[in-house]
Amino acid sequence: NQVADPVALPIVPCPDCGRRVVTFVARTGQFEGERFYKCRNHNPKKGGCDFYRWEEAYAEHLASLGPTAPPLAQINLGENEVGGGGQGGQL
Ligand SMILES: [Zn+2]
């Protein structure tokens, strides 16, 4: 039962590893209802990235990037590879 939730802050690439940052809202605990942002690769216990920010800290991170942070759309995520479909059917 996921609520469509407007993302308050722009999503920028992880400053540590360049992967996409994802945002969630905490559902339990003392921070219930608070939005946070973390690296898609967040997994510091297994050698992954440790980028994880509550909204306030993430806003500060954005501010540190300056007013012209690149929109995600311009970033090559490498997820849209073209061609190479092994459908070599001959008629
Ligand atoms: Zn990262």
JSON list of C-alpha atoms and ligand atoms in Angstrom, two decimals:
[
{"chain": "A", "resi": 1, "resn": "ASN", "atom": "CA", "xyz": [0.00, 0.00, 0.00]},
{"chain": "A", "resi": 2, "resn": "GLN", "atom": "CA", "xyz": [2.38, 2.61, -1.23]},
{"chain": "A", "resi": 3, "resn": "VAL", "atom": "CA", "xyz": [1.31, 6.21, -1.15]},
{"chain": "A", "resi": 4, "resn": "ALA", "atom": "CA", "xyz": [2.25, 8.37, -4.08]},
{"chain": "A", "resi": 5, "resn": "ASP", "atom": "CA", "xyz": [4.45, 10.80, -2.37]},
{"chain": "A", "resi": 6, "resn": "PRO", "atom": "CA", "xyz": [5.83, 13.96, -3.92]},
{"chain": "A", "resi": 7, "resn": "VAL", "atom": "CA", "xyz": [9.57, 14.06, -3.79]},
{"chain": "A", "resi": 8, "resn": "ALA", "atom": "CA", "xyz": [10.46, 17.22, -2.01]},
{"chain": "A", "resi": 9, "resn": "LEU", "atom": "CA", "xyz": [14.02, 17.54, -3.19]},
{"chain": "A", "resi": 10, "resn": "PRO", "atom": "CA", "xyz": [15.68, 16.87, -6.52]},
{"chain": "A", "resi": 11, "resn": "ILE", "atom": "CA", "xyz": [17.46, 13.59, -6.86]},
{"chain": "A", "resi": 12, "resn": "VAL", "atom": "CA", "xyz": [21.13, 13.84, -7.64]},
{"chain": "A", "resi": 13, "resn": "PRO", "atom": "CA", "xyz": [23.73, 11.15, -8.11]},
{"chain": "A", "resi": 14, "resn": "CYS", "atom": "CA", "xyz": [25.45, 9.78, -5.08]},
{"chain": "A", "resi": 15, "resn": "PRO", "atom": "CA", "xyz": [28.48, 11.93, -4.33]},
{"chain": "A", "resi": 16, "resn": "ASP", "atom": "CA", "xyz": [30.45, 8.89, -3.29]},
{"chain": "A", "resi": 17, "resn": "CYS", "atom": "CA", "xyz": [29.89, 6.42, -6.07]},
{"chain": "A", "resi": 18, "resn": "GLY", "atom": "CA", "xyz": [27.74, 8.18, -8.66]},
{"chain": "A", "resi": 19, "resn": "ARG", "atom": "CA", "xyz": [24.83, 5.81, -8.52]},
{"chain": "A", "resi": 20, "resn": "ARG", "atom": "CA", "xyz": [21.29, 7.03, -8.28]},
{"chain": "A", "resi": 21, "resn": "VAL", "atom": "CA", "xyz": [20.08, 8.22, -4.93]},
{"chain": "A", "resi": 22, "resn": "VAL", "atom": "CA", "xyz": [16.68, 6.95, -3.87]},
{"chain": "A", "resi": 23, "resn": "THR", "atom": "CA", "xyz": [14.29, 8.45, -1.36]},
{"chain": "A", "resi": 24, "resn": "PHE", "atom": "CA", "xyz": [11.99, 6.86, 1.15]},
{"chain": "A", "resi": 25, "resn": "VAL", "atom": "CA", "xyz": [9.89, 7.86, 4.09]},
{"chain": "A", "resi": 26, "resn": "ALA", "atom": "CA", "xyz": [10.60, 6.14, 7.36]},
{"chain": "A", "resi": 27, "resn": "ARG", "atom": "CA", "xyz": [7.63, 4.07, 8.43]},
{"chain": "A", "resi": 28, "resn": "THR", "atom": "CA", "xyz": [8.60, 3.11, 11.92]},
{"chain": "A", "resi": 29, "resn": "GLY", "atom": "CA", "xyz": [10.73, 4.29, 14.76]},
{"chain": "A", "resi": 30, "resn": "GLN", "atom": "CA", "xyz": [11.41, 7.70, 16.11]},
{"chain": "A", "resi": 31, "resn": "PHE", "atom": "CA", "xyz": [11.77, 9.12, 12.62]},
{"chain": "A", "resi": 32, "resn": "GLU", "atom": "CA", "xyz": [8.45, 7.84, 11.32]},
{"chain": "A", "resi": 33, "resn": "GLY", "atom": "CA", "xyz": [7.19, 10.06, 8.56]},
{"chain": "A", "resi": 34, "resn": "GLU", "atom": "CA", "xyz": [10.57, 11.63, 7.96]},
{"chain": "A", "resi": 35, "resn": "ARG", "atom": "CA", "xyz": [11.95, 11.48, 4.46]},
{"chain": "A", "resi": 36, "resn": "PHE", "atom": "CA", "xyz": [15.44, 10.23, 3.88]},
{"chain": "A", "resi": 37, "resn": "TYR", "atom": "CA", "xyz": [17.68, 9.76, 0.90]},
{"chain": "A", "resi": 38, "resn": "LYS", "atom": "CA", "xyz": [20.21, 7.07, 0.39]},
{"chain": "A", "resi": 39, "resn": "CYS", "atom": "CA", "xyz": [22.45, 5.69, -2.25]},
{"chain": "A", "resi": 40, "resn": "ARG", "atom": "CA", "xyz": [21.03, 2.84, -4.26]},
{"chain": "A", "resi": 41, "resn": "ASN", "atom": "CA", "xyz": [24.21, 1.03, -3.42]},
{"chain": "A", "resi": 42, "resn": "HIS", "atom": "CA", "xyz": [23.88, 1.78, 0.28]},
{"chain": "A", "resi": 43, "resn": "ASN", "atom": "CA", "xyz": [25.31, -1.19, 2.09]},
{"chain": "A", "resi": 44, "resn": "PRO", "atom": "CA", "xyz": [28.22, -0.08, 4.24]},
{"chain": "A", "resi": 45, "resn": "LYS", "atom": "CA", "xyz": [28.40, -3.37, 6.09]},
{"chain": "A", "resi": 46, "resn": "LYS", "atom": "CA", "xyz": [29.18, -5.19, 2.88]},
{"chain": "A", "resi": 47, "resn": "GLY", "atom": "CA", "xyz": [31.53, -2.73, 1.31]},
{"chain": "A", "resi": 48, "resn": "GLY", "atom": "CA", "xyz": [28.83, -0.72, -0.39]},
{"chain": "A", "resi": 49, "resn": "CYS", "atom": "CA", "xyz": [28.27, 2.97, -0.25]},
{"chain": "A", "resi": 50, "resn": "ASP", "atom": "CA", "xyz": [27.44, 4.73, 2.97]},
{"chain": "A", "resi": 51, "resn": "PHE", "atom": "CA", "xyz": [25.62, 7.74, 1.58]},
{"chain": "A", "resi": 52, "resn": "TYR", "atom": "CA", "xyz": [22.50, 8.13, 3.69]},
{"chain": "A", "resi": 53, "resn": "ARG", "atom": "CA", "xyz": [20.94, 11.44, 4.62]},
{"chain": "A", "resi": 54, "resn": "TRP", "atom": "CA", "xyz": [17.83, 12.65, 6.33]},
{"chain": "A", "resi": 55, "resn": "GLU", "atom": "CA", "xyz": [16.04, 15.26, 4.31]},
{"chain": "A", "resi": 56, "resn": "GLU", "atom": "CA", "xyz": [17.58, 18.17, 6.15]},
{"chain": "A", "resi": 57, "resn": "ALA", "atom": "CA", "xyz": [21.10, 16.91, 5.66]},
{"chain": "A", "resi": 58, "resn": "TYR", "atom": "CA", "xyz": [20.34, 16.02, 2.05]},
{"chain": "A", "resi": 59, "resn": "ALA", "atom": "CA", "xyz": [19.13, 19.57, 1.48]},
{"chain": "A", "resi": 60, "resn": "GLU", "atom": "CA", "xyz": [22.45, 20.78, 2.81]},
{"chain": "A", "resi": 61, "resn": "HIS", "atom": "CA", "xyz": [24.21, 18.42, 0.45]},
{"chain": "A", "resi": 62, "resn": "LEU", "atom": "CA", "xyz": [22.22, 19.83, -2.46]},
{"chain": "A", "resi": 63, "resn": "ALA", "atom": "CA", "xyz": [23.06, 23.33, -1.37]},
{"chain": "A", "resi": 64, "resn": "SER", "atom": "CA", "xyz": [26.73, 22.40, -1.30]},
{"chain": "A", "resi": 65, "resn": "LEU", "atom": "CA", "xyz": [26.45, 21.35, -4.93]},
{"chain": "A", "resi": 66, "resn": "GLY", "atom": "CA", "xyz": [25.33, 24.80, -5.89]},
{"chain": "A", "resi": 67, "resn": "PRO", "atom": "CA", "xyz": [22.18, 26.03, -7.58]},
{"chain": "A", "resi": 68, "resn": "THR", "atom": "CA", "xyz": [22.84, 24.25, -10.85]},
{"chain": "A", "resi": 69, "resn": "ALA", "atom": "CA", "xyz": [23.02, 20.64, -9.84]},
{"chain": "A", "resi": 70, "resn": "PRO", "atom": "CA", "xyz": [22.55, 18.52, -12.93]},
{"chain": "A", "resi": 71, "resn": "PRO", "atom": "CA", "xyz": [19.11, 17.01, -13.28]},
{"chain": "A", "resi": 72, "resn": "LEU", "atom": "CA", "xyz": [19.08, 13.28, -13.23]},
{"chain": "A", "resi": 73, "resn": "ALA", "atom": "CA", "xyz": [17.82, 13.11, -16.78]},
{"chain": "A", "resi": 74, "resn": "GLN", "atom": "CA", "xyz": [21.18, 14.25, -18.08]},
{"chain": "A", "resi": 75, "resn": "ILE", "atom": "CA", "xyz": [23.07, 11.56, -16.30]},
{"chain": "A", "resi": 76, "resn": "ASN", "atom": "CA", "xyz": [23.96, 8.45, -18.17]},
{"chain": "A", "resi": 77, "resn": "LEU", "atom": "CA", "xyz": [22.81, 5.67, -15.94]},
{"chain": "A", "resi": 78, "resn": "GLY", "atom": "CA", "xyz": [23.85, 2.99, -18.37]},
{"chain": "A", "resi": 79, "resn": "GLU", "atom": "CA", "xyz": [20.44, 1.41, -18.17]},
{"chain": "A", "resi": 80, "resn": "ASN", "atom": "CA", "xyz": [19.33, 1.95, -21.72]},
{"chain": "A", "resi": 81, "resn": "GLU", "atom": "CA", "xyz": [21.65, -0.11, -23.81]},
{"chain": "A", "resi": 82, "resn": "VAL", "atom": "CA", "xyz": [20.63, -0.29, -27.40]},
{"chain": "A", "resi": 83, "resn": "GLY", "atom": "CA", "xyz": [20.96, -3.04, -29.92]},
{"chain": "A", "resi": 84, "resn": "GLY", "atom": "CA", "xyz": [22.48, -6.45, -29.66]},
{"chain": "A", "resi": 85, "resn": "GLY", "atom": "CA", "xyz": [19.21, -8.31, -29.43]},
{"chain": "A", "resi": 86, "resn": "GLY", "atom": "CA", "xyz": [20.03, -11.85, -30.49]},
{"chain": "A", "resi": 87, "resn": "GLN", "atom": "CA", "xyz": [17.04, -12.16, -32.76]},
{"chain": "A", "resi": 88, "resn": "GLY", "atom": "CA", "xyz": [18.86, -13.21, -35.88]},
{"chain": "A", "resi": 89, "resn": "GLY", "atom": "CA", "xyz": [15.88, -14.72, -37.62]},
{"chain": "A", "resi": 90, "resn": "GLN", "atom": "CA", "xyz": [16.28, -15.16, -41.35]},
{"chain": "A", "resi": 91, "resn": "LEU", "atom": "CA", "xyz": [13.40, -15.20, -43.75]},
{"chain": "B", "resi": 1, "resn": "ZN", "atom": "ZN", "xyz": [26.88, 5.77, -3.41]}
]
